[in-house]
mmCIF file of C-alpha atoms and ligand atoms in Angstrom:
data_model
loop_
_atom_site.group_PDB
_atom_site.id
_atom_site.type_symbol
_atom_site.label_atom_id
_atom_site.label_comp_id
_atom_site.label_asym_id
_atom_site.label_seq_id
_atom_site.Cartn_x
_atom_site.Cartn_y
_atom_site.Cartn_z
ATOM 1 C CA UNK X 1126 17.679 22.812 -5.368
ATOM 2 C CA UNK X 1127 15.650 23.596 -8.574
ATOM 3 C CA UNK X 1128 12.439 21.788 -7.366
ATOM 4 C CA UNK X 1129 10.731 22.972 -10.248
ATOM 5 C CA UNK X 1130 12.561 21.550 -12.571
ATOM 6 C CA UNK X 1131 13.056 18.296 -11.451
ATOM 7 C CA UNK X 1132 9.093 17.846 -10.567
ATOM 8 C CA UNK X 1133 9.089 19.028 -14.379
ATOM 9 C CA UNK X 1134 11.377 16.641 -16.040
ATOM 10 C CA UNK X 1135 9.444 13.561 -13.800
ATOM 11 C CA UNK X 1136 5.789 15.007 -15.379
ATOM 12 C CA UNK X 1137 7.871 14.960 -19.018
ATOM 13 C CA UNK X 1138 8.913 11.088 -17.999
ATOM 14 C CA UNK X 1139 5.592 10.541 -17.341
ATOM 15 C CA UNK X 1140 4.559 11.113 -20.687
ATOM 16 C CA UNK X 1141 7.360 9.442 -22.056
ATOM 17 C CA UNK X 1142 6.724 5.935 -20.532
ATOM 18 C CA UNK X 1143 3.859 5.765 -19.036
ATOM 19 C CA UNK X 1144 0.667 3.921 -21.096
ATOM 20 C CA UNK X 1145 -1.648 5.970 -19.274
ATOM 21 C CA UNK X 1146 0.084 9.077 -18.116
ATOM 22 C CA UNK X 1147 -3.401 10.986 -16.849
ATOM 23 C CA UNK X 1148 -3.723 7.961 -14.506
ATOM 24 C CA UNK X 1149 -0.068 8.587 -12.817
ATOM 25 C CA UNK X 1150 0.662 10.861 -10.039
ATOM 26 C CA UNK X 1151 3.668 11.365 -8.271
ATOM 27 C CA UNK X 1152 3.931 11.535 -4.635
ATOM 28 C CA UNK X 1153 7.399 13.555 -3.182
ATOM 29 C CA UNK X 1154 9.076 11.025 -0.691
ATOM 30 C CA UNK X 1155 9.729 13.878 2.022
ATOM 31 C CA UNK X 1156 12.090 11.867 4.335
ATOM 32 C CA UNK X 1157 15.298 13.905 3.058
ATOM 33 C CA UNK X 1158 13.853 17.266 3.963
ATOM 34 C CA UNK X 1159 12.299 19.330 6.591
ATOM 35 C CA UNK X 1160 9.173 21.444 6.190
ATOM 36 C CA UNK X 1161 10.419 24.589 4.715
ATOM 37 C CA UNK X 1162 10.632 22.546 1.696
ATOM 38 C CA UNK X 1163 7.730 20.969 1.447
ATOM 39 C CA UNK X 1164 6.231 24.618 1.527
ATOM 40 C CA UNK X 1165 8.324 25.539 -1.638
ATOM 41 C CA UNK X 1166 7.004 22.787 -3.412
ATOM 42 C CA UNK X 1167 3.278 23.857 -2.240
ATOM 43 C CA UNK X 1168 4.085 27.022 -3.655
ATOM 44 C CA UNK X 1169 4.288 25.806 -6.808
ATOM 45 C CA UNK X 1170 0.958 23.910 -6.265
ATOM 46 C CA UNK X 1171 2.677 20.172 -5.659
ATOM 47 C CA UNK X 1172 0.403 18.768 -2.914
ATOM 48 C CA UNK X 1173 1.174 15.025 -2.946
ATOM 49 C CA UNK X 1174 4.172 14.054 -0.313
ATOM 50 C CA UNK X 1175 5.092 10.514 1.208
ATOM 51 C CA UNK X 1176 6.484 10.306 4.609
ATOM 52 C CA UNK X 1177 8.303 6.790 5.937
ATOM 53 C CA UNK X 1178 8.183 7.665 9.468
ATOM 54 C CA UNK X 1179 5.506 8.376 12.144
ATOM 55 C CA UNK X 1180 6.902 10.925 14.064
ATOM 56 C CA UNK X 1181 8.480 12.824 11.051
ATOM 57 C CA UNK X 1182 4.732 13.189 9.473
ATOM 58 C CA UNK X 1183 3.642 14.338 12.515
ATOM 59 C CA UNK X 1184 5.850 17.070 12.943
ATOM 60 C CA UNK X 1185 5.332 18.151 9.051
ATOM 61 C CA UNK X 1186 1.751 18.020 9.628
ATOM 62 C CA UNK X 1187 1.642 20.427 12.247
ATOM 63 C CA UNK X 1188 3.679 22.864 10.746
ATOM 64 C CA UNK X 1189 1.719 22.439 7.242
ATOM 65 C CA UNK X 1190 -2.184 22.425 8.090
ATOM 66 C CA UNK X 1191 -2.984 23.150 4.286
ATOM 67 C CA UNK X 1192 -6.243 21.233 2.939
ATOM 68 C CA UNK X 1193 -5.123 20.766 -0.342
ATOM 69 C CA UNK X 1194 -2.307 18.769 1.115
ATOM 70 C CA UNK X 1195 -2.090 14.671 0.283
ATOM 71 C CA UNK X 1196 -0.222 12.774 2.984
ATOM 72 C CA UNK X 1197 0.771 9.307 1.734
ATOM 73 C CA UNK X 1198 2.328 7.114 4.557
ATOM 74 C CA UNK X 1199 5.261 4.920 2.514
ATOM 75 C CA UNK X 1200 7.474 3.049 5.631
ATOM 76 C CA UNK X 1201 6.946 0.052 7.662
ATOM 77 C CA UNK X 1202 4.021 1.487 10.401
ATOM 78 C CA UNK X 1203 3.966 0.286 14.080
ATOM 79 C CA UNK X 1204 0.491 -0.963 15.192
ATOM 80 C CA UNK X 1205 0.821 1.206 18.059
ATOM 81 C CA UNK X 1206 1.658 4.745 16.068
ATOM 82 C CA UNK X 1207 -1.404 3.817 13.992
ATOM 83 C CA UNK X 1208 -3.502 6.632 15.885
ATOM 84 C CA UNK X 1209 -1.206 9.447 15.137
ATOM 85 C CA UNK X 1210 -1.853 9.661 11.314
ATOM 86 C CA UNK X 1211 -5.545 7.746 11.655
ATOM 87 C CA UNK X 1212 -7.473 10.986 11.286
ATOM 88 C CA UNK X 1213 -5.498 12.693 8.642
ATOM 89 C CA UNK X 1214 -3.386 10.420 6.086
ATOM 90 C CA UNK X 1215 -5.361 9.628 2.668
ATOM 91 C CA UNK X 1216 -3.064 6.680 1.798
ATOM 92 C CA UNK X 1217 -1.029 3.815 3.538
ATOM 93 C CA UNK X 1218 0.625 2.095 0.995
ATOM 94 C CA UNK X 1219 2.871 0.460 3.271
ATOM 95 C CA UNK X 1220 0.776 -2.499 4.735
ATOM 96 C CA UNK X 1221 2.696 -5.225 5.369
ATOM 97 C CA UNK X 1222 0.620 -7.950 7.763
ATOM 98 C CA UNK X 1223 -2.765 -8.882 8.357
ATOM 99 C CA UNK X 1224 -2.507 -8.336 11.780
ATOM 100 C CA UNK X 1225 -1.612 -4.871 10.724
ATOM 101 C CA UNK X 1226 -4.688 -4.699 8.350
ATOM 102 C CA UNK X 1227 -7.205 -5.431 11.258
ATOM 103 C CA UNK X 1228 -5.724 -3.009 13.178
ATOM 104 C CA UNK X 1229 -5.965 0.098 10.460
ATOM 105 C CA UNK X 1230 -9.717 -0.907 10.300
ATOM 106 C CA UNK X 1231 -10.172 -1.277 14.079
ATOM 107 C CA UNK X 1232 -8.709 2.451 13.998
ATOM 108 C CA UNK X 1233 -10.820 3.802 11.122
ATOM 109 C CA UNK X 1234 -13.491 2.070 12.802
ATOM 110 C CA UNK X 1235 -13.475 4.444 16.086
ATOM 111 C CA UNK X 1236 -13.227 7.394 13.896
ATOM 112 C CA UNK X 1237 -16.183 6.099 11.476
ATOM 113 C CA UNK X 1238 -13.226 6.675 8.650
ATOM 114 C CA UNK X 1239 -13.009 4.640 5.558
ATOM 115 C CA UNK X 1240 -9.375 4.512 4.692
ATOM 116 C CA UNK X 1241 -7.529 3.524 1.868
ATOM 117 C CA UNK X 1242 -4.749 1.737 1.576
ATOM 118 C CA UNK X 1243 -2.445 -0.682 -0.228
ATOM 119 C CA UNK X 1244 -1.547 -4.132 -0.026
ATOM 120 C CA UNK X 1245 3.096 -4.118 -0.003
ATOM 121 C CA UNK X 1246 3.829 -7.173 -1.344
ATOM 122 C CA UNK X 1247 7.205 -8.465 -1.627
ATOM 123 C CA UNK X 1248 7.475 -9.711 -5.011
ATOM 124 C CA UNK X 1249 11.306 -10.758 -5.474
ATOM 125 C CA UNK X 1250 10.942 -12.602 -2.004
ATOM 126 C CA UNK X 1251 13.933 -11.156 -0.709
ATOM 127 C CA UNK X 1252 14.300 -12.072 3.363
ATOM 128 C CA UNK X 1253 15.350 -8.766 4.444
ATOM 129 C CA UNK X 1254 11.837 -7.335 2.764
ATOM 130 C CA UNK X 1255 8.719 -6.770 4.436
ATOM 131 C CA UNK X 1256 4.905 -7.389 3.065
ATOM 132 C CA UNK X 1257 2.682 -9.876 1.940
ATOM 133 C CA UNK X 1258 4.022 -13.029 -0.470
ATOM 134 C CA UNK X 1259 1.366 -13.210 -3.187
ATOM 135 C CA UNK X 1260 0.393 -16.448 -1.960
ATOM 136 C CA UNK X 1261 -0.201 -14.608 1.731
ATOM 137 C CA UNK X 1262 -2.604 -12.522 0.044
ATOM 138 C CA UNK X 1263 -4.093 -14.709 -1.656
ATOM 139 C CA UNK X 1264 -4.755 -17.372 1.364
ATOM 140 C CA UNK X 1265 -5.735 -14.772 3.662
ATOM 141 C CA UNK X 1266 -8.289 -13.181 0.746
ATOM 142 C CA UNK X 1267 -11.195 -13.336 2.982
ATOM 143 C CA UNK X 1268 -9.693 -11.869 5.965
ATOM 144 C CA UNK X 1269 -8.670 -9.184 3.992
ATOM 145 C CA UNK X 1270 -11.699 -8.169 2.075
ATOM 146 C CA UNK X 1271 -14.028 -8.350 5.049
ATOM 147 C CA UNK X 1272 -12.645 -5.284 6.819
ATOM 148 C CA UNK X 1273 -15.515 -2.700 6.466
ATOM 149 C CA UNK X 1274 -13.349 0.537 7.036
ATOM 150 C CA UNK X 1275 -10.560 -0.112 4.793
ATOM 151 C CA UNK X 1276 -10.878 -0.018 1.001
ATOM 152 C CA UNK X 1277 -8.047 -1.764 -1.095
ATOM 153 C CA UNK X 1278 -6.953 0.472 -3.528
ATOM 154 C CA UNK X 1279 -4.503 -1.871 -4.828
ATOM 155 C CA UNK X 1280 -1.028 -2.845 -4.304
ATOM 156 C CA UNK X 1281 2.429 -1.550 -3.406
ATOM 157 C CA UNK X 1282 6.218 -2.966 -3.822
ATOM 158 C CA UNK X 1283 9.705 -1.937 -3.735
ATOM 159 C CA UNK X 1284 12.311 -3.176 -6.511
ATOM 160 C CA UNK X 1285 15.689 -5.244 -5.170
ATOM 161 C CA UNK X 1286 18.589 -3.286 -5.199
ATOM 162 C CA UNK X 1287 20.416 -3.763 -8.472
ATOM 163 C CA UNK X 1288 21.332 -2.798 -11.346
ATOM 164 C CA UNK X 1289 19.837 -5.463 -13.381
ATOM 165 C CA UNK X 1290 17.173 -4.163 -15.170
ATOM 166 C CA UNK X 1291 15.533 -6.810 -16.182
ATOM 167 C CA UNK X 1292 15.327 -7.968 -13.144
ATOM 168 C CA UNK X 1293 13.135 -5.022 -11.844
ATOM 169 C CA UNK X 1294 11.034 -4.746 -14.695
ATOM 170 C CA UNK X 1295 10.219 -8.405 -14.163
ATOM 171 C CA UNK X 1296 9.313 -7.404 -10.242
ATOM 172 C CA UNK X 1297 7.129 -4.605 -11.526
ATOM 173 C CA UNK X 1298 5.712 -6.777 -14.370
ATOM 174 C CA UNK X 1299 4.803 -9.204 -11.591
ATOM 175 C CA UNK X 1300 3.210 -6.788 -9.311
ATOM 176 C CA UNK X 1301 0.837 -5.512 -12.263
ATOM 177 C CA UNK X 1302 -0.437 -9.342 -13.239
ATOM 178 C CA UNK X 1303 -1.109 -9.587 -9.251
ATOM 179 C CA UNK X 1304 -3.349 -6.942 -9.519
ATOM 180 C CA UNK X 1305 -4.874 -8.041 -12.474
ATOM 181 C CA UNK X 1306 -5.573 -11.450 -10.861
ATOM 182 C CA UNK X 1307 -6.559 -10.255 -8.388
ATOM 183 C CA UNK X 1308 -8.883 -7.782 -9.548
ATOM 184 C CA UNK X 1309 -10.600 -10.977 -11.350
ATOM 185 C CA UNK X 1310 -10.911 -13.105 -9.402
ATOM 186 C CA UNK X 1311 -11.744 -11.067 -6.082
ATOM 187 C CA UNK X 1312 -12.284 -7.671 -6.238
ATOM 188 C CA UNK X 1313 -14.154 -6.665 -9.344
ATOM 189 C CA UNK X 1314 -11.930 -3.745 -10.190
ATOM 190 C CA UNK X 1315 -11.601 -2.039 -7.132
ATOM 191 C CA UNK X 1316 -7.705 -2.113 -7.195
ATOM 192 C CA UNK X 1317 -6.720 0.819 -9.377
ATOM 193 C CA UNK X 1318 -3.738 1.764 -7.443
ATOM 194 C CA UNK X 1319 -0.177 0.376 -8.559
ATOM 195 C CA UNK X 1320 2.434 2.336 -6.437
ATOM 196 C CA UNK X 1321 6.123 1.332 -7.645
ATOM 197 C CA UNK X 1322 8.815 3.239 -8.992
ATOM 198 C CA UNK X 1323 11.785 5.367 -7.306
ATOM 199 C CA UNK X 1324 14.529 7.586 -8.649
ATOM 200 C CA UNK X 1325 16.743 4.780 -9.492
ATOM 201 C CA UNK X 1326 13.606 2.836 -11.577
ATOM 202 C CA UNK X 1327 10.577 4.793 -11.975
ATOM 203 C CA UNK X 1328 10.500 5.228 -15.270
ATOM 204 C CA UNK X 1329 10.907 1.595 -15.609
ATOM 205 C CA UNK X 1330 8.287 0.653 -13.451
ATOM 206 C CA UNK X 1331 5.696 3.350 -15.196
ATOM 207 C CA UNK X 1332 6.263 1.484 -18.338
ATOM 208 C CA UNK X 1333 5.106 -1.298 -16.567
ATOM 209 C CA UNK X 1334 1.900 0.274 -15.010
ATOM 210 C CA UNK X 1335 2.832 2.719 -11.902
ATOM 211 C CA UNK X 1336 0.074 4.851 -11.035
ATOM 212 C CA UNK X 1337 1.785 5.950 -8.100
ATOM 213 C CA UNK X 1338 5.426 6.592 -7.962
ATOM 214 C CA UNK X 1339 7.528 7.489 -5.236
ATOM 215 C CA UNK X 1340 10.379 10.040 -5.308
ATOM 216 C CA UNK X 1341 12.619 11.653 -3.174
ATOM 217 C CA UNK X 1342 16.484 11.492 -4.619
ATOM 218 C CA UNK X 1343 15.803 13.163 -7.797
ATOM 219 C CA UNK X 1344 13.433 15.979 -6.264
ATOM 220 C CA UNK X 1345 15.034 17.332 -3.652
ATOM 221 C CA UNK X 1346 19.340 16.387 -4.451
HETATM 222 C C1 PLP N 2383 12.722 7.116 0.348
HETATM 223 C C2 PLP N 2383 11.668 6.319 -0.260
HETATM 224 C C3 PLP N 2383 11.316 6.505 -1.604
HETATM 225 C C4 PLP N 2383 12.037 7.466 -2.513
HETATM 226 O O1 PLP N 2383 13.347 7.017 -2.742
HETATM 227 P P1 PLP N 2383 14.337 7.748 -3.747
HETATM 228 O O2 PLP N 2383 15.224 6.673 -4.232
HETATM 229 O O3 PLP N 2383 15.031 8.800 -2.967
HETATM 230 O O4 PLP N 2383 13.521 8.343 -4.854
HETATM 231 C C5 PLP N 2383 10.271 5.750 -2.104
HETATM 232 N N1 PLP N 2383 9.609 4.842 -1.347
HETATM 233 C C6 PLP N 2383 9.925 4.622 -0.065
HETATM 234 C C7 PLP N 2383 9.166 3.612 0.706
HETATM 235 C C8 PLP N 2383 10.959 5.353 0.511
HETATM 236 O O5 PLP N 2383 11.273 5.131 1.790
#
């Protein structure tokens, strides 16, 4: 695995296609490997990884206590597993219900924690997708604003499979006028966070805004 050179053509990349490369950071999507290798990539000084599963994170965690360490959550999260990562993970750009919303804050709450998270919205409307339809967010605006220890950082979505490009782009172009709307109309600015874009599309989806994108394929095959 040359770690370093893959994190170092995906920095190039950024560059290339992003309009606002300083705003971009990429988070390692750690699901494919075990901690040895998330400790080669802190040697290096790479600190942001992604994990999709609960009990996965929890095991990395304990075997990594290193401060300088970012743990994103990126999968679909169980209400009840909420209290495992509560007290350590920076970002959970993975939520996908209101119900789940209340319960983050309800969680934060009890540890007097404001955590920040993302809104996943499923853009292309695809059945076998989870998150929020735009129109779900924008219904259930209220509910979602009022939660006093969350903050909305700003929005999260996955691309269909395919290889129509277009197709994506269009998803990712989508996502960004959401948050632009929504940032209008609602929340003055506070979503900054746009976190789309995997090995098969990030570059596409940094053209169209990323400022999060999420990669495991390319880093660690
Ligand atoms: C695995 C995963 C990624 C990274 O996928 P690759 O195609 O391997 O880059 C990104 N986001 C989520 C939610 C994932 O589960």
């Amino acid at each position: 695995m040359e770690l370093k050179k893959n994190i170092d053509d995906i920095m190039e990349d950024i560059k290339k296609y992003s309009p606002n490369p300083s705003k971009v950071q990429l988070i390692a999507a750690t699901k494919y490997v075990d901690y040895s290798i998330i400790k080669e990539l802190i040697d290096i000084e790479f600190f942001n990884f992604g994990e999709n599963r609960v009990q996965a994170l929890r095991d990395k965690k304990e075997k990594i206590d290193d401060e300088r360490v970012k743990w994103h959550f990126i999968g679909h999260l169980q209400k009840n597993k909420i209290k495992y990562i509560i007290d350590y993970i920076d970002l959970i750009h993975s939520v996908d219900s209101l119900s789940l919303v209340k319960e983050i804050d309800k969680r934060a709450k009890a540890i007097n924690k404001k955590q920040e998270i993302l809104l996943e919205v499923n853009i292309s409307g695809e059945e076998s997708k989870g998150g929020f339809s735009p129109q779900e967010i924008i219904e259930n605006i209220e509910e979602l604003k009022k939660n006093e220890n969350l903050m909305i950082k700003g929005l999260m979505t996955m691309a269909p499979l395919t290889d129509n490009k277009g197709e994506v782009k269009l998803v990712f172009k989508e996502l960004r006028e959401l948050k632009d709307k929504l940032n209008e109309e609602y929340f003055k600015g506070q979503l900054t966070e746009l976190s789309m874009g995997m090995t098969n599309d990030y570059q596409i989806a940094l053209e169209e805004g990323a400022s999060l994108i999420r990669i495991g394929s390319k880093i660690f095959h």
